[in-house]
CSV table of C-alpha atoms and ligand atoms in Angstrom, one decimal:
chain,number,residue,atom,x,y,z
V,1222,MET,CA,57.8,-0.8,-29.6
V,1223,SER,CA,56.0,1.1,-26.8
V,1224,LYS,CA,53.9,4.0,-27.9
V,1225,MET,CA,55.0,7.4,-26.7
V,1226,GLN,CA,52.5,10.2,-26.4
V,1227,PRO,CA,53.4,12.8,-29.1
V,1228,ASN,CA,54.2,16.3,-28.0
V,1229,ILE,CA,52.4,19.0,-29.9
V,1230,LEU,CA,53.1,22.7,-29.9
V,1231,LEU,CA,50.2,25.0,-30.7
V,1232,ILE,CA,51.3,28.3,-32.1
V,1233,TYR,CA,48.6,31.0,-32.0
V,1234,THR,CA,49.2,33.9,-34.4
V,1235,GLY,CA,45.8,35.4,-34.3
V,1236,GLY,CA,42.6,35.3,-36.4
V,1237,THR,CA,39.0,34.5,-35.6
V,1238,ILE,CA,39.7,31.1,-34.1
V,1239,GLY,CA,41.3,32.5,-31.0
V,1240,MET,CA,38.4,34.7,-30.0
V,1241,VAL,CA,35.6,34.2,-27.5
V,1242,LYS,CA,32.4,36.0,-27.4
V,1243,ASP,CA,31.5,37.8,-24.2
V,1244,PHE,CA,28.0,36.5,-23.8
V,1245,LYS,CA,26.9,39.5,-21.8
V,1246,THR,CA,28.2,42.2,-24.2
V,1247,GLY,CA,28.4,40.2,-27.4
V,1248,ALA,CA,31.9,41.6,-28.1
V,1249,LEU,CA,34.7,39.4,-29.4
V,1250,ARG,CA,37.9,39.3,-27.4
V,1251,ALA,CA,41.2,37.4,-27.6
V,1252,PHE,CA,41.1,34.0,-26.0
V,1253,ASN,CA,43.7,33.3,-23.3
V,1254,PHE,CA,45.7,30.4,-24.7
V,1255,LYS,CA,47.3,29.7,-21.3
V,1256,ASN,CA,44.0,28.4,-20.2
V,1257,LEU,CA,43.5,26.4,-23.4
V,1258,LEU,CA,43.1,23.0,-21.8
V,1259,LYS,CA,40.7,24.4,-19.1
V,1260,SER,CA,38.6,26.1,-21.7
V,1261,ILE,CA,38.4,23.2,-24.1
V,1262,PRO,CA,38.2,20.2,-21.9
V,1263,GLU,CA,37.8,17.9,-25.0
V,1264,LEU,CA,41.6,18.5,-25.6
V,1265,ASN,CA,42.3,16.4,-22.5
V,1266,LEU,CA,40.8,13.4,-24.3
V,1267,LEU,CA,43.4,13.5,-27.1
V,1268,ASP,CA,46.3,11.1,-26.9
V,1269,CYS,CA,49.1,13.7,-26.9
V,1270,LYS,CA,50.7,16.3,-24.8
V,1271,ILE,CA,49.9,19.9,-25.8
V,1272,GLU,CA,51.8,23.1,-25.1
V,1273,SER,CA,51.1,26.5,-26.6
V,1274,VAL,CA,52.8,29.7,-27.5
V,1275,SER,CA,51.1,32.8,-28.7
V,1276,PHE,CA,52.2,36.0,-30.5
V,1277,GLU,CA,52.4,38.7,-27.8
V,1278,THR,CA,49.9,40.6,-29.9
V,1279,PRO,CA,47.8,38.3,-32.0
V,1280,ILE,CA,47.0,39.7,-35.4
V,1281,ASP,CA,44.2,39.6,-38.0
V,1282,SER,CA,45.9,37.7,-40.8
V,1283,SER,CA,45.2,40.6,-43.2
V,1284,ASN,CA,48.2,42.2,-41.4
V,1285,MET,CA,50.5,39.2,-42.1
V,1286,ASN,CA,53.8,39.9,-43.8
V,1287,PRO,CA,57.1,38.1,-44.4
V,1288,ASP,CA,58.5,39.3,-41.0
V,1289,TYR,CA,55.7,37.4,-39.3
V,1290,TRP,CA,56.5,34.4,-41.5
V,1291,VAL,CA,60.0,34.5,-40.2
V,1292,LYS,CA,58.7,34.8,-36.6
V,1293,ILE,CA,56.7,31.6,-37.1
V,1294,ALA,CA,59.6,29.8,-38.7
V,1295,LYS,CA,61.8,30.8,-35.7
V,1296,ILE,CA,59.3,29.4,-33.2
V,1297,ILE,CA,59.3,26.1,-35.1
V,1298,GLU,CA,63.1,26.1,-35.4
V,1299,ILE,CA,63.6,26.6,-31.6
V,1300,ASN,CA,61.1,24.0,-30.7
V,1301,TYR,CA,61.7,21.5,-33.5
V,1302,ASP,CA,63.6,18.9,-31.6
V,1303,ASN,CA,61.3,19.0,-28.5
V,1304,PHE,CA,58.0,18.5,-30.4
V,1305,ASP,CA,56.6,15.9,-32.7
V,1306,GLY,CA,54.2,18.1,-34.5
V,1307,PHE,CA,53.1,21.7,-34.7
V,1308,VAL,CA,49.6,23.3,-35.2
V,1309,VAL,CA,49.6,26.9,-36.3
V,1310,LEU,CA,46.4,28.8,-35.5
V,1311,HIS,CA,46.1,31.6,-38.1
V,1312,GLY,CA,43.4,33.8,-39.6
V,1313,SER,CA,42.0,32.2,-42.8
V,1314,ASP,CA,42.3,35.3,-45.0
V,1315,THR,CA,46.0,34.9,-45.7
V,1316,MET,CA,46.6,31.4,-44.4
V,1317,SER,CA,47.4,30.0,-47.8
V,1318,TYR,CA,50.2,32.6,-48.3
V,1319,THR,CA,51.8,32.0,-44.9
V,1320,ALA,CA,51.5,28.2,-45.1
V,1321,SER,CA,52.9,28.2,-48.6
V,1322,ALA,CA,55.8,30.5,-47.5
V,1323,LEU,CA,56.6,28.2,-44.5
V,1324,SER,CA,56.7,25.2,-46.8
V,1325,PHE,CA,59.6,26.8,-48.7
V,1326,MET,CA,61.3,28.2,-45.7
V,1327,LEU,CA,61.4,24.8,-43.9
V,1328,GLU,CA,63.6,22.7,-46.1
V,1329,ASN,CA,63.9,19.0,-45.3
V,1330,LEU,CA,61.0,19.3,-42.9
V,1331,ALA,CA,60.3,15.8,-41.4
V,1332,LYS,CA,57.5,16.7,-39.0
V,1333,PRO,CA,53.9,17.9,-39.5
V,1334,ILE,CA,53.1,21.6,-39.5
V,1335,VAL,CA,49.3,21.9,-39.6
V,1336,PHE,CA,47.8,25.3,-40.2
V,1337,THR,CA,44.2,25.8,-39.2
V,1338,GLY,CA,41.7,28.5,-38.2
V,1339,SER,CA,38.0,29.0,-38.3
V,1340,GLN,CA,35.2,31.1,-39.7
V,1341,LEU,CA,33.5,31.5,-36.3
V,1342,PRO,CA,35.4,32.2,-33.0
V,1343,ILE,CA,36.1,29.3,-30.7
V,1344,GLY,CA,33.7,30.7,-28.1
V,1345,ASP,CA,30.8,30.8,-30.5
V,1346,LEU,CA,27.9,28.4,-30.1
V,1347,ARG,CA,28.0,27.2,-33.7
V,1348,THR,CA,31.8,27.4,-34.0
V,1349,ASP,CA,33.8,25.4,-36.6
V,1350,ALA,CA,36.9,26.1,-34.5
V,1351,LYS,CA,36.7,23.1,-32.2
V,1352,GLU,CA,36.5,20.5,-34.9
V,1353,ASN,CA,39.3,22.2,-36.9
V,1354,LEU,CA,41.5,22.5,-33.8
V,1355,ILE,CA,40.9,19.0,-32.4
V,1356,THR,CA,41.4,17.2,-35.8
V,1357,SER,CA,44.5,19.3,-36.6
V,1358,ILE,CA,46.0,18.2,-33.3
V,1359,GLN,CA,45.1,14.6,-34.2
V,1360,VAL,CA,46.6,15.0,-37.6
V,1361,ALA,CA,49.8,16.4,-36.1
V,1362,SER,CA,49.9,13.5,-33.6
V,1363,LEU,CA,49.6,10.7,-36.2
V,1364,GLN,CA,52.5,8.4,-35.8
V,1365,TYR,CA,53.7,5.1,-37.3
V,1366,ARG,CA,56.4,3.4,-35.3
V,1367,ASN,CA,57.0,6.5,-33.2
V,1368,LYS,CA,57.6,8.6,-36.3
V,1369,PRO,CA,55.3,11.3,-37.7
V,1370,VAL,CA,53.1,10.1,-40.6
V,1371,ILE,CA,52.9,13.6,-42.1
V,1372,LYS,CA,56.1,15.4,-42.9
V,1373,GLU,CA,55.1,18.5,-44.6
V,1374,VAL,CA,53.2,21.8,-44.1
V,1375,CYS,CA,49.5,21.2,-44.5
V,1376,LEU,CA,46.3,23.0,-43.9
V,1377,TYR,CA,43.2,21.6,-42.2
V,1378,PHE,CA,39.8,23.1,-42.6
V,1379,GLU,CA,36.3,21.6,-42.5
V,1380,TYR,CA,37.0,17.9,-42.5
V,1381,LYS,CA,39.8,18.1,-45.1
V,1382,LEU,CA,43.6,18.1,-44.9
V,1383,TYR,CA,45.4,19.7,-47.8
V,1384,ARG,CA,49.0,20.2,-48.9
V,1385,ALA,CA,49.3,23.9,-47.8
V,1386,ASN,CA,51.0,25.2,-50.8
V,1387,ARG,CA,48.2,23.8,-53.0
V,1388,THR,CA,45.5,25.7,-51.2
V,1389,THR,CA,43.6,28.9,-51.8
V,1390,LYS,CA,40.8,30.5,-49.9
V,1391,ILE,CA,37.6,30.2,-51.9
V,1392,ASN,CA,34.8,31.3,-49.5
V,1393,ALA,CA,34.5,34.1,-47.0
V,1394,GLU,CA,31.4,32.6,-45.4
V,1395,HIS,CA,31.1,28.9,-45.7
V,1396,PHE,CA,32.9,26.6,-43.3
V,1397,GLU,CA,34.4,25.0,-46.3
V,1398,ALA,CA,36.6,28.0,-46.9
V,1399,PHE,CA,39.6,26.4,-48.8
V,1400,SER,CA,40.2,24.2,-51.7
V,1401,SER,CA,43.1,22.5,-53.3
V,1402,PRO,CA,42.2,22.6,-57.0
V,1403,ASN,CA,45.2,20.9,-58.5
V,1404,TYR,CA,46.2,18.4,-55.8
V,1405,PRO,CA,44.2,15.7,-54.0
V,1406,ASP,CA,43.3,16.0,-50.3
V,1407,LEU,CA,45.9,14.5,-48.0
V,1408,ALA,CA,43.3,13.3,-45.6
V,1409,GLU,CA,39.6,13.4,-44.9
V,1410,SER,CA,37.9,13.4,-41.5
V,1411,GLY,CA,34.7,11.5,-41.3
V,1412,VAL,CA,33.8,8.7,-38.9
V,1413,HIS,CA,37.5,7.7,-39.4
V,1414,LEU,CA,40.4,9.9,-40.3
V,1415,LYS,CA,41.4,8.6,-43.7
V,1416,VAL,CA,44.9,9.5,-44.8
V,1417,ASN,CA,45.6,9.4,-48.5
V,1418,LYS,CA,49.1,7.9,-48.0
V,1419,ASN,CA,50.1,8.0,-51.6
V,1420,GLN,CA,49.7,11.7,-51.8
V,1421,LEU,CA,51.9,12.6,-48.8
V,1422,PHE,CA,55.2,14.4,-49.4
V,1423,SER,CA,58.3,12.3,-48.7
V,1424,PRO,CA,61.2,14.5,-47.7
V,1425,ASN,CA,64.8,13.3,-47.7
V,1426,LEU,CA,65.1,12.0,-44.2
V,1427,ARG,CA,68.9,11.9,-44.2
V,1428,LYS,CA,69.0,15.7,-44.5
V,1429,LYS,CA,68.6,18.0,-41.5
V,1430,LEU,CA,66.0,20.7,-41.3
V,1431,THR,CA,67.3,24.0,-42.7
V,1432,VAL,CA,65.3,27.1,-41.8
V,1433,HIS,CA,65.5,29.8,-44.4
V,1434,LYS,CA,64.8,33.1,-42.8
V,1435,LYS,CA,65.3,35.5,-45.6
V,1436,LEU,CA,62.6,36.6,-48.0
V,1437,ASN,CA,62.8,39.2,-50.8
V,1438,ASN,CA,59.6,41.2,-51.3
V,1439,ASN,CA,60.8,43.2,-54.4
V,1440,VAL,CA,58.1,41.4,-56.3
V,1441,ALA,CA,54.8,42.3,-58.0
V,1442,LEU,CA,51.6,40.5,-58.8
V,1443,ILE,CA,49.9,41.6,-62.0
V,1444,LYS,CA,46.5,40.3,-63.0
V,1445,LEU,CA,45.9,40.8,-66.7
V,1446,PHE,CA,42.5,42.1,-67.9
V,1447,PRO,CA,41.3,43.0,-71.3
V,1448,GLY,CA,42.2,46.7,-71.8
V,1449,ILE,CA,45.1,46.8,-69.3
V,1450,SER,CA,47.2,49.8,-70.3
V,1451,GLU,CA,50.8,50.2,-71.3
V,1452,THR,CA,51.2,53.1,-68.9
V,1453,LEU,CA,50.0,51.0,-65.9
V,1454,LEU,CA,52.3,48.1,-66.8
V,1455,GLU,CA,55.3,50.4,-67.4
V,1456,SER,CA,54.8,52.0,-64.1
V,1457,ILE,CA,54.8,48.7,-62.3
V,1458,PHE,CA,57.9,47.5,-64.2
V,1459,ASN,CA,59.6,50.8,-63.3
V,1460,THR,CA,59.2,50.2,-59.6
V,1461,PRO,CA,62.7,50.7,-58.0
V,1462,ASN,CA,64.4,47.4,-57.1
V,1463,LEU,CA,61.8,45.2,-58.7
V,1464,GLU,CA,63.2,41.7,-59.2
V,1465,GLY,CA,60.3,39.4,-60.0
V,1466,VAL,CA,56.8,39.5,-61.3
V,1467,ILE,CA,54.0,37.0,-61.1
V,1468,LEU,CA,51.8,37.5,-64.2
V,1469,GLU,CA,48.3,36.2,-63.9
V,1470,THR,CA,47.3,35.3,-67.4
V,1471,TYR,CA,44.2,33.8,-69.1
V,1472,GLY,CA,43.4,30.1,-69.4
V,1473,SER,CA,46.4,28.0,-70.0
V,1474,GLY,CA,48.8,30.9,-69.8
V,1475,ASN,CA,47.6,33.1,-72.6
V,1476,CYS,CA,47.9,36.9,-73.0
V,1477,THR,CA,47.5,39.6,-75.6
V,1478,THR,CA,49.9,39.4,-78.5
V,1479,GLU,CA,50.1,43.2,-79.0
V,1480,ALA,CA,53.6,44.2,-79.8
V,1481,TRP,CA,53.9,46.8,-77.0
V,1482,PHE,CA,53.0,44.1,-74.4
V,1483,ILE,CA,55.5,41.5,-75.6
V,1484,ASP,CA,58.2,44.1,-76.0
V,1485,LEU,CA,57.7,45.4,-72.5
V,1486,LEU,CA,58.0,41.9,-71.0
V,1487,LYS,CA,61.1,41.2,-73.2
V,1488,THR,CA,62.9,44.4,-72.2
V,1489,ASN,CA,62.3,43.6,-68.6
V,1490,ILE,CA,63.5,40.0,-68.8
V,1491,ILE,CA,66.6,41.2,-70.5
V,1492,LYS,CA,67.1,43.7,-67.6
V,1493,GLY,CA,67.0,40.7,-65.3
V,1494,ILE,CA,63.5,40.8,-64.0
V,1495,HIS,CA,62.0,37.3,-63.6
V,1496,ILE,CA,58.5,37.0,-65.0
V,1497,ILE,CA,56.4,34.0,-63.9
V,1498,ASN,CA,53.3,32.9,-65.8
V,1499,VAL,CA,50.4,31.8,-63.6
V,1500,THR,CA,46.9,31.2,-64.7
V,1501,GLN,CA,43.9,33.2,-63.4
V,1502,CYS,CA,41.8,30.0,-63.6
V,1503,PRO,CA,41.1,28.5,-60.2
V,1504,SER,CA,42.3,25.1,-61.6
V,1505,GLY,CA,44.4,23.7,-64.4
V,1506,SER,CA,47.9,24.5,-65.7
V,1507,VAL,CA,49.9,27.0,-67.7
V,1508,ILE,CA,51.1,25.3,-70.9
V,1509,MET,CA,53.1,27.9,-72.8
V,1510,GLY,CA,53.0,27.3,-76.6
V,1511,HIS,CA,49.7,25.5,-76.5
V,1512,TYR,CA,48.1,28.5,-78.1
V,1513,GLU,CA,49.6,31.2,-80.4
V,1514,THR,CA,48.8,33.7,-77.6
V,1515,SER,CA,51.4,32.1,-75.3
V,1516,SER,CA,54.1,31.0,-77.7
V,1517,GLN,CA,55.8,34.4,-77.6
V,1518,LEU,CA,56.0,34.3,-73.8
V,1519,LYS,CA,57.8,31.0,-74.1
V,1520,LYS,CA,60.2,32.5,-76.7
V,1521,ILE,CA,61.2,35.5,-74.6
V,1522,GLY,CA,62.0,33.5,-71.5
V,1523,VAL,CA,58.9,33.8,-69.3
V,1524,ILE,CA,59.0,31.2,-66.6
V,1525,SER,CA,56.1,28.7,-66.4
V,1526,GLY,CA,54.3,28.5,-63.1
V,1527,LYS,CA,52.6,25.4,-64.4
V,1528,ASP,CA,49.7,24.6,-62.0
V,1529,ILE,CA,51.0,26.5,-59.0
V,1530,THR,CA,48.6,28.7,-57.0
V,1531,THR,CA,49.2,32.4,-56.9
V,1532,GLU,CA,49.8,32.2,-53.1
V,1533,ALA,CA,52.5,29.6,-53.6
V,1534,ALA,CA,53.9,31.4,-56.7
V,1535,ILE,CA,54.5,34.7,-54.8
V,1536,SER,CA,56.0,33.1,-51.8
V,1537,LYS,CA,58.3,30.8,-53.9
V,1538,LEU,CA,59.4,33.9,-55.7
V,1539,MET,CA,60.3,35.7,-52.5
V,1540,TYR,CA,62.1,32.6,-51.2
V,1541,LEU,CA,64.2,32.0,-54.3
V,1542,LEU,CA,65.1,35.7,-54.8
V,1543,ALA,CA,66.3,35.8,-51.2
V,1544,ASN,CA,68.3,32.6,-51.6
V,1545,ASN,CA,70.5,34.1,-54.3
V,1546,VAL,CA,69.6,31.6,-57.0
V,1547,SER,CA,71.8,32.7,-59.9
V,1548,LYS,CA,70.1,34.3,-62.9
V,1549,ASP,CA,71.1,31.5,-65.3
V,1550,VAL,CA,69.4,28.7,-63.4
V,1551,PHE,CA,66.5,30.7,-61.8
V,1552,LYS,CA,64.0,29.6,-64.5
V,1553,ILE,CA,65.0,25.9,-64.1
V,1554,VAL,CA,64.8,26.1,-60.3
V,1555,TYR,CA,61.5,28.0,-60.3
V,1556,GLU,CA,60.0,25.4,-62.7
V,1557,THR,CA,61.1,22.5,-60.5
V,1558,PRO,CA,58.7,21.4,-57.8
V,1559,LEU,CA,60.5,22.0,-54.5
V,1560,ARG,CA,57.9,21.1,-51.9
V,1561,GLY,CA,55.2,19.5,-54.0
V,1562,GLU,CA,53.8,22.9,-55.0
V,1563,MET,CA,53.5,22.1,-58.7
V,1564,THR,CA,53.0,19.0,-60.7
D,929,LIG,N1,40.1,38.3,-40.9
D,929,LIG,C1,40.3,37.1,-40.2
D,929,LIG,C2,41.8,36.8,-40.4
D,929,LIG,O1,42.2,36.3,-41.4
D,929,LIG,C3,39.4,36.0,-40.7
D,929,LIG,C4,39.7,34.7,-40.0
D,929,LIG,O2,40.3,34.6,-39.0
D,929,LIG,O3,39.4,33.7,-40.6
D,929,LIG,O4,42.5,36.9,-39.5
C-alpha cells in the first residue's frame, strides 16, 4: 500500500500560541497564519500537507463560550472529508472545557482532533509553542495503513498527549500546564513518539460522524465549602430556567448531612433539575454510599459523576440537556461513559 501524505487542517482560535513579539517594541501581536509555513520553516520538514484557517478575530480563551464551540465544530464538519486530522490552536485557560465539549459534540469521530496551545507566544525566544505545534501535527498525521491511528479529541502539551475530556489545567506558569489525573497519557514524546495504543478510544467505525450543534447552558456549577449558606444555594436553585447543576463535593462525593441541605436538593430533583455529584479532589472518584455523608445523595437521586473532571462534567451536561435526553433515562445516560470521559 503506497503511503499518502496526510492532510492536516490547523484551526487557530486565539490564545498566546498565535502571538509574536515585536522585538523592537516588545509588544505581543497576533501572528499571521497565512504565512505559517514561511514563519516556521520546520513545518516544511513534516511528512504532511498543512492548511490553516483562523477565527476572523482570534480570542483569548477566557472569552470562550458554547457559540465558539459550535463554530469550531462547524469548521471541522465542513472540512471533515477533506482532511485526515485537525489541530486546534487554543488558549490554554479554557482549553479543557472546549476540547471536552467538542468530544461530546463530535459523535462517531474517526479522525484525530488535537488541541494545543502554549504558555509563551510562538515568536518568543524560549517558546514552548513550536514543540507543541510540531508534535501535535505529527500526532494528527499518525497513520496505520492509510487510516488515522488516533480517533478522538485529545490535547497535546509539553511532551504529553492526553484524552482531552480527562484533562484539567493545573499550572498557570509551568510549561507542563495540564494533567489527566484519572486516565493514562495517550502518548509521550521523547526521542520517539510513544503511543499508548491500549488507551486509545475505539469509535464505532461503521457509524458516520454526527455533529451536535446545540448546547444548553441553563446549568450551574456549585463548589461546596464548609459554611455555605442556605440563602446562597436557594438563590442559585431559583435561577430561572435552571435545568442542571454540577455539585462539587468533598472527597469521594461527600457533603453536609444537615437537613436543610438534603431537603433543598431533594425538592429540586423532584422539580426536574438534574444534580451531578463531582469531587473537588483533583483525582479519584465519587462513590456515593461509601460514607454516611453521601448515602442520602444516592437515595434522593443525585447523579454520580464518578471520576469525571469538572470541565467534562459541565460540557456533558450542556450537551445532554440540549439533546433532549428524557428525564427518566437522564441519570443512566449521564452515568454512562460516552467518549471515554469517565471510568
Ligand atoms: N489567556 C490565554 C488564553 O487562554 C492563555 C493562553 O493562551 O495560554 O487564551
